[in-house]
Tab-separated table of C-alpha atoms and ligand atoms in Angstrom:
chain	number	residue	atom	x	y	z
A	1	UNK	CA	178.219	22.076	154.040
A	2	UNK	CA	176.464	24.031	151.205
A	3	UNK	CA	173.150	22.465	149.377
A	4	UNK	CA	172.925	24.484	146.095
A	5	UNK	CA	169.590	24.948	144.461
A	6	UNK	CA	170.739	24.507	140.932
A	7	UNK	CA	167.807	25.962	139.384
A	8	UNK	CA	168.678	29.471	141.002
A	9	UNK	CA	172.256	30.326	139.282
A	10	UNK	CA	172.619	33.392	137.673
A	11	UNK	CA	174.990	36.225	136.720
A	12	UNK	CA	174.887	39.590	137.151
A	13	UNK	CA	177.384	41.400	135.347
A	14	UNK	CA	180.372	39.769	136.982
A	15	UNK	CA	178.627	38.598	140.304
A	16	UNK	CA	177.731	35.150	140.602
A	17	UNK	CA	174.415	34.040	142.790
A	18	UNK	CA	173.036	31.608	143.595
A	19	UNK	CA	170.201	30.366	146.878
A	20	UNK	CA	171.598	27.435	149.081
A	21	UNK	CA	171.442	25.807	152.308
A	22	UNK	CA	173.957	26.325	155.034
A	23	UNK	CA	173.922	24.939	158.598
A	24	UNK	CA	170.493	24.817	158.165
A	25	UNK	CA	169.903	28.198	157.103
A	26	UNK	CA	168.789	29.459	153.577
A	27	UNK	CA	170.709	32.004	152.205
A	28	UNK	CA	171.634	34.190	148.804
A	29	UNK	CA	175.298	33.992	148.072
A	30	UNK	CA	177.037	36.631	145.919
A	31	UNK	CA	180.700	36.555	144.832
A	32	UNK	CA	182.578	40.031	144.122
A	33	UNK	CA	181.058	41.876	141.250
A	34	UNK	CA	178.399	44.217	140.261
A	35	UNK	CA	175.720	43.088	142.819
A	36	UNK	CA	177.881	42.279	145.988
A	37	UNK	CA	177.670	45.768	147.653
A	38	UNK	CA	174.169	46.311	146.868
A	39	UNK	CA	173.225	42.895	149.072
A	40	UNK	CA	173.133	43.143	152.672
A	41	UNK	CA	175.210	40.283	154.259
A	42	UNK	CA	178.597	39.103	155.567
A	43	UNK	CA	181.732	37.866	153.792
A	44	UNK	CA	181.840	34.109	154.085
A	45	UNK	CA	185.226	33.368	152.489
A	46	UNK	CA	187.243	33.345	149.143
A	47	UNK	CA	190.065	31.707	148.031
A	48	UNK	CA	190.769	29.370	151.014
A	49	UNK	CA	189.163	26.452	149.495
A	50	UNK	CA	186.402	26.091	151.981
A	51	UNK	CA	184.504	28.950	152.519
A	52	UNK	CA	185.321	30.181	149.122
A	53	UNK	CA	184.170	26.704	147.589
A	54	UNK	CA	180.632	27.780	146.629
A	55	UNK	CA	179.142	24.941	145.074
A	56	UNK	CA	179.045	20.953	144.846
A	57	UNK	CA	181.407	19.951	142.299
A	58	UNK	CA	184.180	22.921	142.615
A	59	UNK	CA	186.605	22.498	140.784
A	60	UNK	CA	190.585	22.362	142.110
A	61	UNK	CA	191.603	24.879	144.467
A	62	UNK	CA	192.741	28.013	142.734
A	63	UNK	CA	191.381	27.404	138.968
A	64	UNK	CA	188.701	30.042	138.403
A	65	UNK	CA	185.731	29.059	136.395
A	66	UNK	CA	182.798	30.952	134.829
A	67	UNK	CA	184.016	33.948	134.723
A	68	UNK	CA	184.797	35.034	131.172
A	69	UNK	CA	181.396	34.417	129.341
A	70	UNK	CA	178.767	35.117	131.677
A	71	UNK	CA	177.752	31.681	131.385
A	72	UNK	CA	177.719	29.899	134.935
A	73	UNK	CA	177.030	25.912	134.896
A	74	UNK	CA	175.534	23.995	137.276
A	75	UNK	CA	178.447	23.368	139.899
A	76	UNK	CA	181.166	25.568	138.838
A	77	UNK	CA	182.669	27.654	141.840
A	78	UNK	CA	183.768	31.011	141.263
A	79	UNK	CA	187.229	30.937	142.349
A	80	UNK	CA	189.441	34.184	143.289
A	81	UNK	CA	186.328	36.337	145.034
A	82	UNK	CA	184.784	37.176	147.731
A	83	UNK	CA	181.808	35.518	148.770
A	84	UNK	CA	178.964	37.105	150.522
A	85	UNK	CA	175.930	35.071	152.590
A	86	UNK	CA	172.843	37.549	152.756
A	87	UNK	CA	169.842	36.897	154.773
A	88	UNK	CA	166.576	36.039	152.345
A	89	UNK	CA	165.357	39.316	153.919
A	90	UNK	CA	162.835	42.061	152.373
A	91	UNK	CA	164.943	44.217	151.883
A	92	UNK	CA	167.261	42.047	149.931
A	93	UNK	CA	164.319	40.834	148.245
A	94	UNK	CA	163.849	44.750	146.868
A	95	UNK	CA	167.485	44.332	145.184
A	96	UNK	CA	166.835	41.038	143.415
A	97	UNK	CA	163.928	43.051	142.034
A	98	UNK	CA	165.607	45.649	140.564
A	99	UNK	CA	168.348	43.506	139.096
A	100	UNK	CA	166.249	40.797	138.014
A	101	UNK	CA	163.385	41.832	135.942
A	102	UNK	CA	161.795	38.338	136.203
A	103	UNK	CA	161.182	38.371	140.209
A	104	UNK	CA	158.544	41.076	139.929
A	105	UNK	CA	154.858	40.102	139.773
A	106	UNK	CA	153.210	41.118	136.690
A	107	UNK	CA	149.955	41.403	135.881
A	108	UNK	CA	147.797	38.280	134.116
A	109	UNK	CA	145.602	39.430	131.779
A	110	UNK	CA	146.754	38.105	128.761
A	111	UNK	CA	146.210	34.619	130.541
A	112	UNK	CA	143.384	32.547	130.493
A	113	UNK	CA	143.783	30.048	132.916
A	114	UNK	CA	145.385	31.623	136.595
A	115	UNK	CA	145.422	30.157	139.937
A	116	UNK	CA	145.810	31.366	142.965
A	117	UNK	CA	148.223	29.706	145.470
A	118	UNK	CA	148.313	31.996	149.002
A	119	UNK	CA	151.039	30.256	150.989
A	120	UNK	CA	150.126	31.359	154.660
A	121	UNK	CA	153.805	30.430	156.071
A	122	UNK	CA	155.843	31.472	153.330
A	123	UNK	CA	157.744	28.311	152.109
A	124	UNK	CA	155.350	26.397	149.305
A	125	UNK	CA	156.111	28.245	146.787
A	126	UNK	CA	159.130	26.532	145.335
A	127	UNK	CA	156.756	23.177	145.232
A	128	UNK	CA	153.579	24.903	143.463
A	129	UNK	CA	156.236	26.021	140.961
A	130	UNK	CA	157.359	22.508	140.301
A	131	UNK	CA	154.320	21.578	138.839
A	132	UNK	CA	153.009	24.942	137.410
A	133	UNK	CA	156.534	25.687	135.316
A	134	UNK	CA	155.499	23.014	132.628
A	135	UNK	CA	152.171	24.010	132.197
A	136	UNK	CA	150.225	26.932	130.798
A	137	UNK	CA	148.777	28.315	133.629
A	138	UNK	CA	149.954	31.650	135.155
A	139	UNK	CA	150.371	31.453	139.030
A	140	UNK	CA	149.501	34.155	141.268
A	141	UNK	CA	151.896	33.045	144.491
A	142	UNK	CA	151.707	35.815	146.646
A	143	UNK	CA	147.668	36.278	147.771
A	144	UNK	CA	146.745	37.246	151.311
A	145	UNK	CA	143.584	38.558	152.602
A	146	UNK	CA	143.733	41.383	155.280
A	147	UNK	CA	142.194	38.448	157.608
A	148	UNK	CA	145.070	36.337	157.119
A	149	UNK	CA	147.729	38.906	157.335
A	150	UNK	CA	146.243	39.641	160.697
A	151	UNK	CA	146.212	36.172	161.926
A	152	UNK	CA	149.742	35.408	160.550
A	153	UNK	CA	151.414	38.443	162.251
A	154	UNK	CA	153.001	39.024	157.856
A	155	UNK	CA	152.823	41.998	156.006
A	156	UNK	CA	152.161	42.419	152.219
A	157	UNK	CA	156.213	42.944	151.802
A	158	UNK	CA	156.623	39.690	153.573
A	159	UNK	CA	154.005	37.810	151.554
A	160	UNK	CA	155.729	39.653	148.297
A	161	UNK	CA	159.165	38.946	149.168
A	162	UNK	CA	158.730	35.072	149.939
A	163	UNK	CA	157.170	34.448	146.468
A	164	UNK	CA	160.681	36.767	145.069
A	165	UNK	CA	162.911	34.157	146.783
A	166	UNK	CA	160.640	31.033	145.433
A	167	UNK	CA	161.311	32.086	142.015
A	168	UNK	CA	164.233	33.161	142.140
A	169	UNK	CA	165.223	30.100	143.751
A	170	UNK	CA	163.683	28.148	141.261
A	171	UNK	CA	165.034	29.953	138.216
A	172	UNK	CA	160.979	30.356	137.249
A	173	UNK	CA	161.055	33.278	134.366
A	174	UNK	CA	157.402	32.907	133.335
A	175	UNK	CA	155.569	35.422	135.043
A	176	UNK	CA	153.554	35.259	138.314
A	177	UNK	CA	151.196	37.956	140.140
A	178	UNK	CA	150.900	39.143	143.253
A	179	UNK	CA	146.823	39.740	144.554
A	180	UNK	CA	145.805	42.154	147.596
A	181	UNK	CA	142.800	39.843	148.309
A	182	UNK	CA	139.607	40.855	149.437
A	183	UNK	CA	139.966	44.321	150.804
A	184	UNK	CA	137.336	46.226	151.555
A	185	UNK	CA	138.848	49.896	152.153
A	186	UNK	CA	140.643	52.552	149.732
A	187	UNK	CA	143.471	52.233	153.139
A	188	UNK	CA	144.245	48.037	151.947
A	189	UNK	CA	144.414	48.876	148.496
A	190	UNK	CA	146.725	51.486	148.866
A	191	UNK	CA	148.797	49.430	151.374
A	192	UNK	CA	148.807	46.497	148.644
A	193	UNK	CA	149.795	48.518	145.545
A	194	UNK	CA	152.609	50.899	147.684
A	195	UNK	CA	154.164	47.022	147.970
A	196	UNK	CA	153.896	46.308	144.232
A	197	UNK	CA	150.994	44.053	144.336
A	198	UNK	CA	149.865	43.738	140.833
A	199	UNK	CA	146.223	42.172	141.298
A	200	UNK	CA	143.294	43.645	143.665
A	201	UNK	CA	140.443	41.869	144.585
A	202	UNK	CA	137.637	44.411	145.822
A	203	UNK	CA	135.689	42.537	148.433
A	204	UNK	CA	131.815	44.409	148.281
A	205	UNK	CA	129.919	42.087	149.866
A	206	UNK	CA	129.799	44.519	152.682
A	207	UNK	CA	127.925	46.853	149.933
A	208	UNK	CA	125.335	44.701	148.896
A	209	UNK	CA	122.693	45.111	151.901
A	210	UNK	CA	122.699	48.672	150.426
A	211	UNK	CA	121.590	47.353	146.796
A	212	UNK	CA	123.685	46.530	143.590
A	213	UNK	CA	124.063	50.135	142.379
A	214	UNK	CA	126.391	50.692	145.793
A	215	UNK	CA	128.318	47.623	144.898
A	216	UNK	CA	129.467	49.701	141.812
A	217	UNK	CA	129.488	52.550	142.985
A	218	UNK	CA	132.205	51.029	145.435
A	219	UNK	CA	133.991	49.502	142.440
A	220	UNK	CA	134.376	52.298	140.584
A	221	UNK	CA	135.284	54.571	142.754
A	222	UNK	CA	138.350	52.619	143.985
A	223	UNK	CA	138.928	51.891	140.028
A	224	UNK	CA	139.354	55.345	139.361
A	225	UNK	CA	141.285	56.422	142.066
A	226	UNK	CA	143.961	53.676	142.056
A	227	UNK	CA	143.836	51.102	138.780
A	228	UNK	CA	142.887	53.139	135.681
A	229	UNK	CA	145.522	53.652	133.682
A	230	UNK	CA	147.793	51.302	135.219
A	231	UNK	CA	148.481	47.199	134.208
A	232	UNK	CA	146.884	46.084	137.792
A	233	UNK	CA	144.336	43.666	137.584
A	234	UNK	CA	141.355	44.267	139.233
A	235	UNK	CA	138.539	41.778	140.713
A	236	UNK	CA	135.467	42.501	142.096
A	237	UNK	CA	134.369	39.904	144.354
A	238	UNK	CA	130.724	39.350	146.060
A	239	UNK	CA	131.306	35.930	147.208
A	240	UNK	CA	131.286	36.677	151.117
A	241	UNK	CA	127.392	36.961	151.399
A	242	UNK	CA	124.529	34.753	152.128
A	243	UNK	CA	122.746	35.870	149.219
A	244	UNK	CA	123.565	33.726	146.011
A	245	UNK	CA	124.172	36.000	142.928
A	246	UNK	CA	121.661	35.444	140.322
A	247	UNK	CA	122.368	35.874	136.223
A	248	UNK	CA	120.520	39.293	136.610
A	249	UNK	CA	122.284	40.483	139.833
A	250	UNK	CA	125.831	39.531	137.954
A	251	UNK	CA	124.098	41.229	133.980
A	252	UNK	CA	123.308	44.670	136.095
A	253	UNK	CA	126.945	44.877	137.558
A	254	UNK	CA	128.254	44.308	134.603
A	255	UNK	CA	126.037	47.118	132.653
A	256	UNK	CA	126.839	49.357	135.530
A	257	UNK	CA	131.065	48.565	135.354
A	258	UNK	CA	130.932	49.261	131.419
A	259	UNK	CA	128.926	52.423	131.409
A	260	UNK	CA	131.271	53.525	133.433
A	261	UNK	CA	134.234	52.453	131.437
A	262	UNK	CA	135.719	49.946	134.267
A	263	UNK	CA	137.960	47.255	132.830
A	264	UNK	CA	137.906	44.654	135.272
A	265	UNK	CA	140.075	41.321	134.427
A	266	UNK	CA	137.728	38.732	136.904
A	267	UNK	CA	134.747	38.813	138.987
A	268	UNK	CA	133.966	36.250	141.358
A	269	UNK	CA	130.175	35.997	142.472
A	270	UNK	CA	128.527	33.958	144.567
A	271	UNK	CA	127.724	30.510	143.678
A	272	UNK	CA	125.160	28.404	144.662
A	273	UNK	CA	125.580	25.441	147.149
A	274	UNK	CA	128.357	25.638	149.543
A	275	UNK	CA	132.246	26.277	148.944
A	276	UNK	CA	134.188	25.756	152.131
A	277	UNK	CA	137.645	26.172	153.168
A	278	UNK	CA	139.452	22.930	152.296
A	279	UNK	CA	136.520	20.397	151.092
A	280	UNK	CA	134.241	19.464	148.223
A	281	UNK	CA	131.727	21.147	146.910
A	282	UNK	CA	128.573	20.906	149.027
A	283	UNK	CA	125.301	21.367	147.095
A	284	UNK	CA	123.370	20.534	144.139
A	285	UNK	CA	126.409	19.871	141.219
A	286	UNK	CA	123.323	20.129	138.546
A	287	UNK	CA	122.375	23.557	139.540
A	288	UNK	CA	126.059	24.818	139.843
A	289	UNK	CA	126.685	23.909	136.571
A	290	UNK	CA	123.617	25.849	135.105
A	291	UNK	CA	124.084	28.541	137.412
A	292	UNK	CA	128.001	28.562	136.404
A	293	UNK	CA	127.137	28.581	132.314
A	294	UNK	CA	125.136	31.601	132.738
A	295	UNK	CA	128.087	33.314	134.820
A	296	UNK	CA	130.996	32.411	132.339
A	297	UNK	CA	128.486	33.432	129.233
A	298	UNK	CA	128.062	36.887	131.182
A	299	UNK	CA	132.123	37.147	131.837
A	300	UNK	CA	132.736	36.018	128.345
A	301	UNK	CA	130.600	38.940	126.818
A	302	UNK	CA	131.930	41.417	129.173
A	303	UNK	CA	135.962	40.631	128.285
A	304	UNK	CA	136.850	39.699	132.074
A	305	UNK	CA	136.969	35.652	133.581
A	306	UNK	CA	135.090	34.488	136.222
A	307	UNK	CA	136.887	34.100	139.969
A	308	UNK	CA	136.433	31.218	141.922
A	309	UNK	CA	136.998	31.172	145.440
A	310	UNK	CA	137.800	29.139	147.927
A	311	UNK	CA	138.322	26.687	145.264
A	312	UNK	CA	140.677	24.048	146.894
A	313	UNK	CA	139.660	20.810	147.097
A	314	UNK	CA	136.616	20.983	144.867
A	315	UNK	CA	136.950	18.171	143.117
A	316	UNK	CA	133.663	17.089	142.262
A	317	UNK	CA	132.917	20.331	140.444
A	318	UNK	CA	136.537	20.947	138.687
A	319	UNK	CA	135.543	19.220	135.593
A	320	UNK	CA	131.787	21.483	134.917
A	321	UNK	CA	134.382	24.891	136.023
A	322	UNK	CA	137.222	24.285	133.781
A	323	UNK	CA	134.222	22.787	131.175
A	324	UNK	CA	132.007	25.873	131.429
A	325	UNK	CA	134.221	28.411	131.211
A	326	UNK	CA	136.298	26.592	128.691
A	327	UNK	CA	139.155	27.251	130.891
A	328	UNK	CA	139.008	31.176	131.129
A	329	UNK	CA	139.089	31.126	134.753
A	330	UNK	CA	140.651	31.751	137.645
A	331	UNK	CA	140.824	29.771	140.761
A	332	UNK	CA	141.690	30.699	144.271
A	333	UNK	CA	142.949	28.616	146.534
A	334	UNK	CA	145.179	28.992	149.616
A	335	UNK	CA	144.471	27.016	153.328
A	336	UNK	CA	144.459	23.973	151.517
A	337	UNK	CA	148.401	24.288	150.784
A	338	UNK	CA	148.758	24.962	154.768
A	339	UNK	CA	147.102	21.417	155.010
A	340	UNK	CA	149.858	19.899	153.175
A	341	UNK	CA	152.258	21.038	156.013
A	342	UNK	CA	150.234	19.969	158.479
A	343	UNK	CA	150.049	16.426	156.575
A	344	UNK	CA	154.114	16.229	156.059
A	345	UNK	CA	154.017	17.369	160.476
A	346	UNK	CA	151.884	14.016	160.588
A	347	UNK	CA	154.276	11.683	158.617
A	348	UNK	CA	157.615	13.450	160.034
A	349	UNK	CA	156.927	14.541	163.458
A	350	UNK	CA	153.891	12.716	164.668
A	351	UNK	CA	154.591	14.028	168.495
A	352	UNK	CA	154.077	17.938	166.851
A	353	UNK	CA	150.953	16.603	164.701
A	354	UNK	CA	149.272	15.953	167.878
A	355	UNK	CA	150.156	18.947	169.783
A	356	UNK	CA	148.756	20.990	166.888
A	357	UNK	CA	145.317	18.961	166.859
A	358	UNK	CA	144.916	19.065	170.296
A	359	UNK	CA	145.318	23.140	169.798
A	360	UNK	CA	142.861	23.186	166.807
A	361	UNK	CA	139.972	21.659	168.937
A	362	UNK	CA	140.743	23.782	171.766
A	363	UNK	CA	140.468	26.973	169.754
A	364	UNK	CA	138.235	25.962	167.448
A	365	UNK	CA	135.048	28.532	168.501
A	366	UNK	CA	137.659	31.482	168.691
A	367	UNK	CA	138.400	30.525	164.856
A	368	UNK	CA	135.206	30.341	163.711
A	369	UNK	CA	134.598	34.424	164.125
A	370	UNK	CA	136.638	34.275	161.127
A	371	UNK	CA	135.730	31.737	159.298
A	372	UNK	CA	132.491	30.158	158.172
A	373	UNK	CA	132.513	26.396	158.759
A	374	UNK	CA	129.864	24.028	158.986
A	375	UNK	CA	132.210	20.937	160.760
A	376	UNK	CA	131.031	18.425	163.100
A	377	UNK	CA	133.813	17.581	165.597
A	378	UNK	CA	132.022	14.357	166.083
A	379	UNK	CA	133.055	12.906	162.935
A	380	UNK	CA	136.784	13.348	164.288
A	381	UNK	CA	138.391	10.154	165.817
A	382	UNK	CA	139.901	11.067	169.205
A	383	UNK	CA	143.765	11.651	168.319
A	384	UNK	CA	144.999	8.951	170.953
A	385	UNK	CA	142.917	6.384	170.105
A	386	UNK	CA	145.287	6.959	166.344
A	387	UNK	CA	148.877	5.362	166.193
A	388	UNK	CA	151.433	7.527	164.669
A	389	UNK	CA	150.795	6.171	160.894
A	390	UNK	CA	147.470	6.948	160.802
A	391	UNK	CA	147.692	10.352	161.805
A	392	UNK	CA	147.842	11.418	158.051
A	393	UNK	CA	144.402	10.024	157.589
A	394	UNK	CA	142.763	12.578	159.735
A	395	UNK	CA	144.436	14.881	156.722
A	396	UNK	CA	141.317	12.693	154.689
A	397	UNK	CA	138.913	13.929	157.246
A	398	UNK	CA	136.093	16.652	156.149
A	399	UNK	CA	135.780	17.781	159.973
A	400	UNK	CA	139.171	17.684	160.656
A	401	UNK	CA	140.141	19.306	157.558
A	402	UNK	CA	138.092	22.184	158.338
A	403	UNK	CA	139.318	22.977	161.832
A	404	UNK	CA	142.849	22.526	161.036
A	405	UNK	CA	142.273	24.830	158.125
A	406	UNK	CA	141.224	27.545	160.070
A	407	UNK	CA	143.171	27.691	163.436
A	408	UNK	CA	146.160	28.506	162.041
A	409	UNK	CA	146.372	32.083	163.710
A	410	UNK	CA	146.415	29.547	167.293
A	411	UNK	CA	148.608	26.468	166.098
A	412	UNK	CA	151.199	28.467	164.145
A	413	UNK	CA	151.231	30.914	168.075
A	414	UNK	CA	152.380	27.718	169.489
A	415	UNK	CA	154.503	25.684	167.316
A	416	UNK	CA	155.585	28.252	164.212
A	417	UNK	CA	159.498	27.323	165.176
A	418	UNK	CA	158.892	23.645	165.072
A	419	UNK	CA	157.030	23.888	162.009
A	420	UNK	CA	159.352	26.339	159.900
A	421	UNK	CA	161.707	23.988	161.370
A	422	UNK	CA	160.142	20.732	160.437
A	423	UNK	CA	159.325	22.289	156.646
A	424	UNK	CA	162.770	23.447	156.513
A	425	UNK	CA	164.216	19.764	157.322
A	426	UNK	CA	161.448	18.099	154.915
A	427	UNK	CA	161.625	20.751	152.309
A	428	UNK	CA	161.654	17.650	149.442
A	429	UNK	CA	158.788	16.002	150.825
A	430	UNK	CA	157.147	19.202	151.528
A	431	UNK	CA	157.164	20.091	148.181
A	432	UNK	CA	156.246	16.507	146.825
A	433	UNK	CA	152.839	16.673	149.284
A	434	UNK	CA	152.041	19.826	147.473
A	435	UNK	CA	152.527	19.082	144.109
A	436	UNK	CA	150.744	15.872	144.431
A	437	UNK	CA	147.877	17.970	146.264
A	438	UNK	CA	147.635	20.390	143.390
A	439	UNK	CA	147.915	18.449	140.619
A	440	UNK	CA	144.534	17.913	141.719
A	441	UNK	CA	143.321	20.870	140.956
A	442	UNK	CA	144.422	21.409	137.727
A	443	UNK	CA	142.787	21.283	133.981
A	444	UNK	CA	143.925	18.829	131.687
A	445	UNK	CA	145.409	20.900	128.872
B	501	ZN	ZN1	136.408	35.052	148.562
């Protein structure tokens, strides 16, 4: 039995592809053509009306169908071929890049409003693309930091090819990037671009005990040694420091990046009042919002956006952001979408939900060498005192929130089968949890 994601149908010269489900596998199929020998995979069948039958609706045995005008609709079967299954690997990833011009990241400059959606397992992209494809906001799906890469065991290819499958399987043609996030050595941006990333965000915090002029001298160095000259976008970000950048602090990095000719498309600094991984806002919203109008007036001036990070789930504050910077702005977000999965475990597969909360609280203080968090375990109701439909609710919980968020390096160790299992069995309501999650996040244009 073969589930056919419509959306991701095309031709290439003769060959026919398409993504589907099989046995509950995902695979690329290709029938005989241009493309078949250049994907890596095994012949699945032809003309013997079962293997051969590649989609829902085939027509009769034996009549071959979209064929003669390139045009493939949505259930035709290509009849007469051979039919290849190919693993949604990296390397087959590579191919559909260099026969489909629309699977590489690009960069974003020309677009105001971006978002970034890191998807730490690999599988939500399909469902952020569901509700970004209508609107005009440019998507940057793949976006790891070093830190996560490390405590998901991925590499940049992996993160890179998993957003090439998502839209490919969703037939999405408008554009998304790919950002190398926070690195703090010449080594990760070099890793990031050799993999095609198209976006690098320069972490400096590390820089600024040493005083603002090393912050750009940082910058510029890596600018001219790896982006000028190229389309990459490059952010400088300063956000992961104690000390809260001021209007000056932001003017005098500026000043410094335009004497020396660096054309940087966003710059995230720090903002006053707290932003933690997968909550609100904590702090004063009044002095954000003043602080905030001095930042965007400074980015405005200077050609480049303003970066916000860690900017899930900050509802209170969405409206002044998107207000302020009259929606030249890009916002970061990524643990919050892991979340989601966590929230379709609870509904699905209440036994695993447990498991993985019981994990989170156990390695909770390991976590927390990565991650700044200010939760109070307290506040979380003890997990058997919960029956199974109230499990999503602790999904509602600040505390909980936060130490699900950032455990994932411990809960994915122990359950990542079950899980990729799980999403893979949900994939619908997967998708429908994030959507509805990020909808939430968005401007109203
Ligand atoms: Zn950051």
């Amino acid at each position: 039995m073969r589930e056919i994601y419509e959306n991701s149908y095309i031709q290439h010269g003769s060959s026919t592809m398409f993504i589907a489900r099989e046995n509950g596998g995902k695979y690329l199929f290709v029938s005989d053509g241009e493309a078949y020998d250049l994907l890596q995979g095994v012949r699945v069948g032809d003309t013997d009306g079962n293997g051969g039958n590649i989609a829902k609706g085939c027509p009769p045995q034996g009549e071959r169908v979209g064929d003669t005008d390139g045009n493939v609709a949505k259930g035709n079967a290509v009849y007469g071929s051979a039919i290849k299954r190919c693993p949604l690997t990296n390397e087959n990833s590579k191919v559909i890049r260099s026969l489909f011009p629309f699977t590489n990241p690009v960069s974003h400059k020309k677009h105001a409003c971006t978002i970034g959606l890191g998807d730490r397992l690999g599988l939500a992209s399909p469902g952020h693309l569901r509700v970004i494809k209508d609107k005009n906001i440019f998507p940057v799906l793949a976006q790891q930091s070093i830190r996560e890469l490390t405590l998901t065991g991925r590499t940049y290819e992996d993160v890179l090819a998993a957003a090439v499958w998502a839209v490919f399987q969703e037939g999405y043609k408008s554009g998304y990037g790919a950002d190398g996030d926070h690195l703090k050595s010449r080594e990760e941006v070099k890793m990031a671009l050799d993999c095609g990333f198209t976006m690098i965000t320069l972490d400096c915090s590390e820089h600024i005990p040493n005083g603002l002029t090393a912050v750009a001298e940082f910058a510029i160095d890596i600018y001219n040694e790896f982006i000028r000259g190229t389309d990459i976008d490059f952010e400088l970000s300063v956000d992961e420091t104690q000390t809260v950048t001021s209007a000056e602090d932001h003017i005098f990095i500026a000043n410094a990046l335009k004497k020396a000719n660096v054309c940087v498309t966003s710059l995230a600094p720090r903002f006053p009042g707290e932003f933690q991984k997968g909550i609100d806002y904590r702090g004063d919203t009044t002095e954000f919002e003043k602080e905030l109008r001095k930042h965007a007036k400074i980015a405005l001036d200077n050609g480049y956006k303003l970066s916000v990070h860690s900017g899930s789930d900050k509802f209170s504050v969405f409206p002044i952001i998107y207000r302020e910077t009259d929606c030249r702005v890009h916002l970061k977000t990524a643990g919050t979408h892991w979340l989601e999965a966590l929230r379709t475990a609870a509904v699905f597969n209440p036994d695993l939900f447990r498991r993985i909360h019981i994990v989170a609280l156990e390695h909770l203080k390991e976590a927390k060498k990565y991650y700044h968090i200010t939760e109070n375990t307290a506040n979380i109701p003890a997990i058997d005192d919960l029956d199974d439909g109230n499990l999503p609710t602790l999904l509602d919980n600040d505390d909980a929130r936060q130490v699900l968020h950032i455990t994932y390096e411990f809960t994915l160790a122990a359950f990542k089968a079950e899980i990729f299992d799980l999403l893979n069995r949900r994939e619908d309501e997967y998708y429908d949890a994030l959507a509805k999650h990020l909808t939430k996040h968005l401007p109203r244009l």
